[in-house]
Coordinates of C-alpha atoms in Angstrom, one line a residue:
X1128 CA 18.9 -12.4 -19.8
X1129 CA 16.1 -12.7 -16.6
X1130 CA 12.8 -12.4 -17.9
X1131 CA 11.0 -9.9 -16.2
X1132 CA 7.1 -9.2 -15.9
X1133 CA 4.4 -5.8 -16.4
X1134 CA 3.2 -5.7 -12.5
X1135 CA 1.6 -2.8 -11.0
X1136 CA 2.7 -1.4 -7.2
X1137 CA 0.0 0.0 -5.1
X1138 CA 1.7 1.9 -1.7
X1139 CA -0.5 3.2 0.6
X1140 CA 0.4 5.3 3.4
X1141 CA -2.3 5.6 6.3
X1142 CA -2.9 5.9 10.2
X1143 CA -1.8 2.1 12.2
X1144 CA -5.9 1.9 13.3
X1145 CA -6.7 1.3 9.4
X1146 CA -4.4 -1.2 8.8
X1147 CA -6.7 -4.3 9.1
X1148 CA -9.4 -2.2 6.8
X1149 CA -7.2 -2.0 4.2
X1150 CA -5.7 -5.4 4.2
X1151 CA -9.1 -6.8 4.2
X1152 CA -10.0 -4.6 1.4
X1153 CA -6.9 -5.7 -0.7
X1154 CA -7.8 -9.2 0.1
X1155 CA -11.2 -8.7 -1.2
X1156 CA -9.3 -7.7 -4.3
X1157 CA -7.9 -11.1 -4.6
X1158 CA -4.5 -9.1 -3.9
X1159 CA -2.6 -12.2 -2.0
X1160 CA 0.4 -10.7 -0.7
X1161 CA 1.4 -7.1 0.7
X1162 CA 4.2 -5.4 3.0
X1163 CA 3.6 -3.2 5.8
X1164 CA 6.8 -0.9 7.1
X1165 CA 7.0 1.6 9.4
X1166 CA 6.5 5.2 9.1
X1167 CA 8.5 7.4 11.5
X1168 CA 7.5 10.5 10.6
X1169 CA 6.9 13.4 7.5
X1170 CA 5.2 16.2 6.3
X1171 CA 2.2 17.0 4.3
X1172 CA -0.6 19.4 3.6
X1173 CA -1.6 19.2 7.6
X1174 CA 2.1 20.2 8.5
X1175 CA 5.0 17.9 10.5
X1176 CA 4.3 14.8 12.2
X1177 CA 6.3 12.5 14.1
X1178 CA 5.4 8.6 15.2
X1179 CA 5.2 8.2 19.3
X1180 CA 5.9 4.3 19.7
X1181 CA 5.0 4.9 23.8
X1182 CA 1.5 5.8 22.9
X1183 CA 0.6 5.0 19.1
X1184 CA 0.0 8.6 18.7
X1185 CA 0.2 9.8 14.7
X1186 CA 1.5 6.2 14.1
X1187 CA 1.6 5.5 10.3
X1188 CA 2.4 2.7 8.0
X1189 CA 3.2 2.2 4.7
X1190 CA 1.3 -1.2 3.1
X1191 CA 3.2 -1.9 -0.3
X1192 CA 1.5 -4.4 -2.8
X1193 CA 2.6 -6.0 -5.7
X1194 CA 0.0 -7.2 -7.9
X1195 CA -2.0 -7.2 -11.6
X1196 CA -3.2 -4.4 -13.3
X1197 CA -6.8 -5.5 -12.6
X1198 CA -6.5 -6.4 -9.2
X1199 CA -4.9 -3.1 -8.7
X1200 CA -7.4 -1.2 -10.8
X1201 CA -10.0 -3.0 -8.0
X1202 CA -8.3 -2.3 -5.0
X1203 CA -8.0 1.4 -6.1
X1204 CA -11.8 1.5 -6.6
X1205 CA -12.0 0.0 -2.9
X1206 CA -9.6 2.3 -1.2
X1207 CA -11.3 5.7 -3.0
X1208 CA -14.2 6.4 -0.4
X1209 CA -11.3 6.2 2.5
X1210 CA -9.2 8.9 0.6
X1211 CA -10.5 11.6 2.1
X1212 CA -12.5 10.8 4.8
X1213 CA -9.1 8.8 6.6
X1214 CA -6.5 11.1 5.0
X1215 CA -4.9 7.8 2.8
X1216 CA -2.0 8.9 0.5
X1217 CA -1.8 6.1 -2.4
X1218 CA 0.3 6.1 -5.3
X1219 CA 1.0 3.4 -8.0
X1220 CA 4.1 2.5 -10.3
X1221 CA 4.7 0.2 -13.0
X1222 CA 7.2 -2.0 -12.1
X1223 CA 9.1 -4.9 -13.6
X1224 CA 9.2 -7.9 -11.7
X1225 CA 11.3 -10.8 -11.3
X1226 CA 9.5 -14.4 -10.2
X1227 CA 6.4 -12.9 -11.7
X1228 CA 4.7 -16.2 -11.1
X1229 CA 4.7 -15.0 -7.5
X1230 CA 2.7 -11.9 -8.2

């Protein structure tokens, strides 16, 4: 049987221009490792919206992080003045993880 480890995943969908912000941020966490996909388009409370790759226009990205329940707990803490004022979507999961030494 693989032994698997508690982790929690923080995903955080927000507007391209506050990408660096929030990988700072999660460094300052002590978070050392994240994703960042694409986002080419959705729906939410302000209605449709589509990504424009000619002129960065409604461009969004989803960061995905892997990481302890206390470094999670911080980032969280870190990310909840931008909730609001930058329109951030962030949602967390337990997960089980595989290679938790990596994590």
């Amino acid at each position: 049987m693989i032994t698997t480890v508690r982790r929690r995943k923080v995903e955080i969908l927000a507007d391209q221009p506050l990408l660096r912000r929030i990988i700072a941020l999660a460094e300052a966490c002590e978070v050392t490792g994240h994703t960042v996909l694409p986002v080419a388009e959705g729906a939410g409370q302000a209605g449709r919206w589509t990504s424009d790759d000619i002129t960065g226009a409604e461009t969004k990205v989803m960061v995905v992080i892997i990481t302890t329940e206390e470094q999670a707990a911080r980032l969280l803490a870190a990310l909840a003045p931008l909730l609001a004022s930058h329109g951030l979507l962030v949602w967390t999961s337990a997960v089980e993880v595989i290679r938790a030494e990596k994590y």
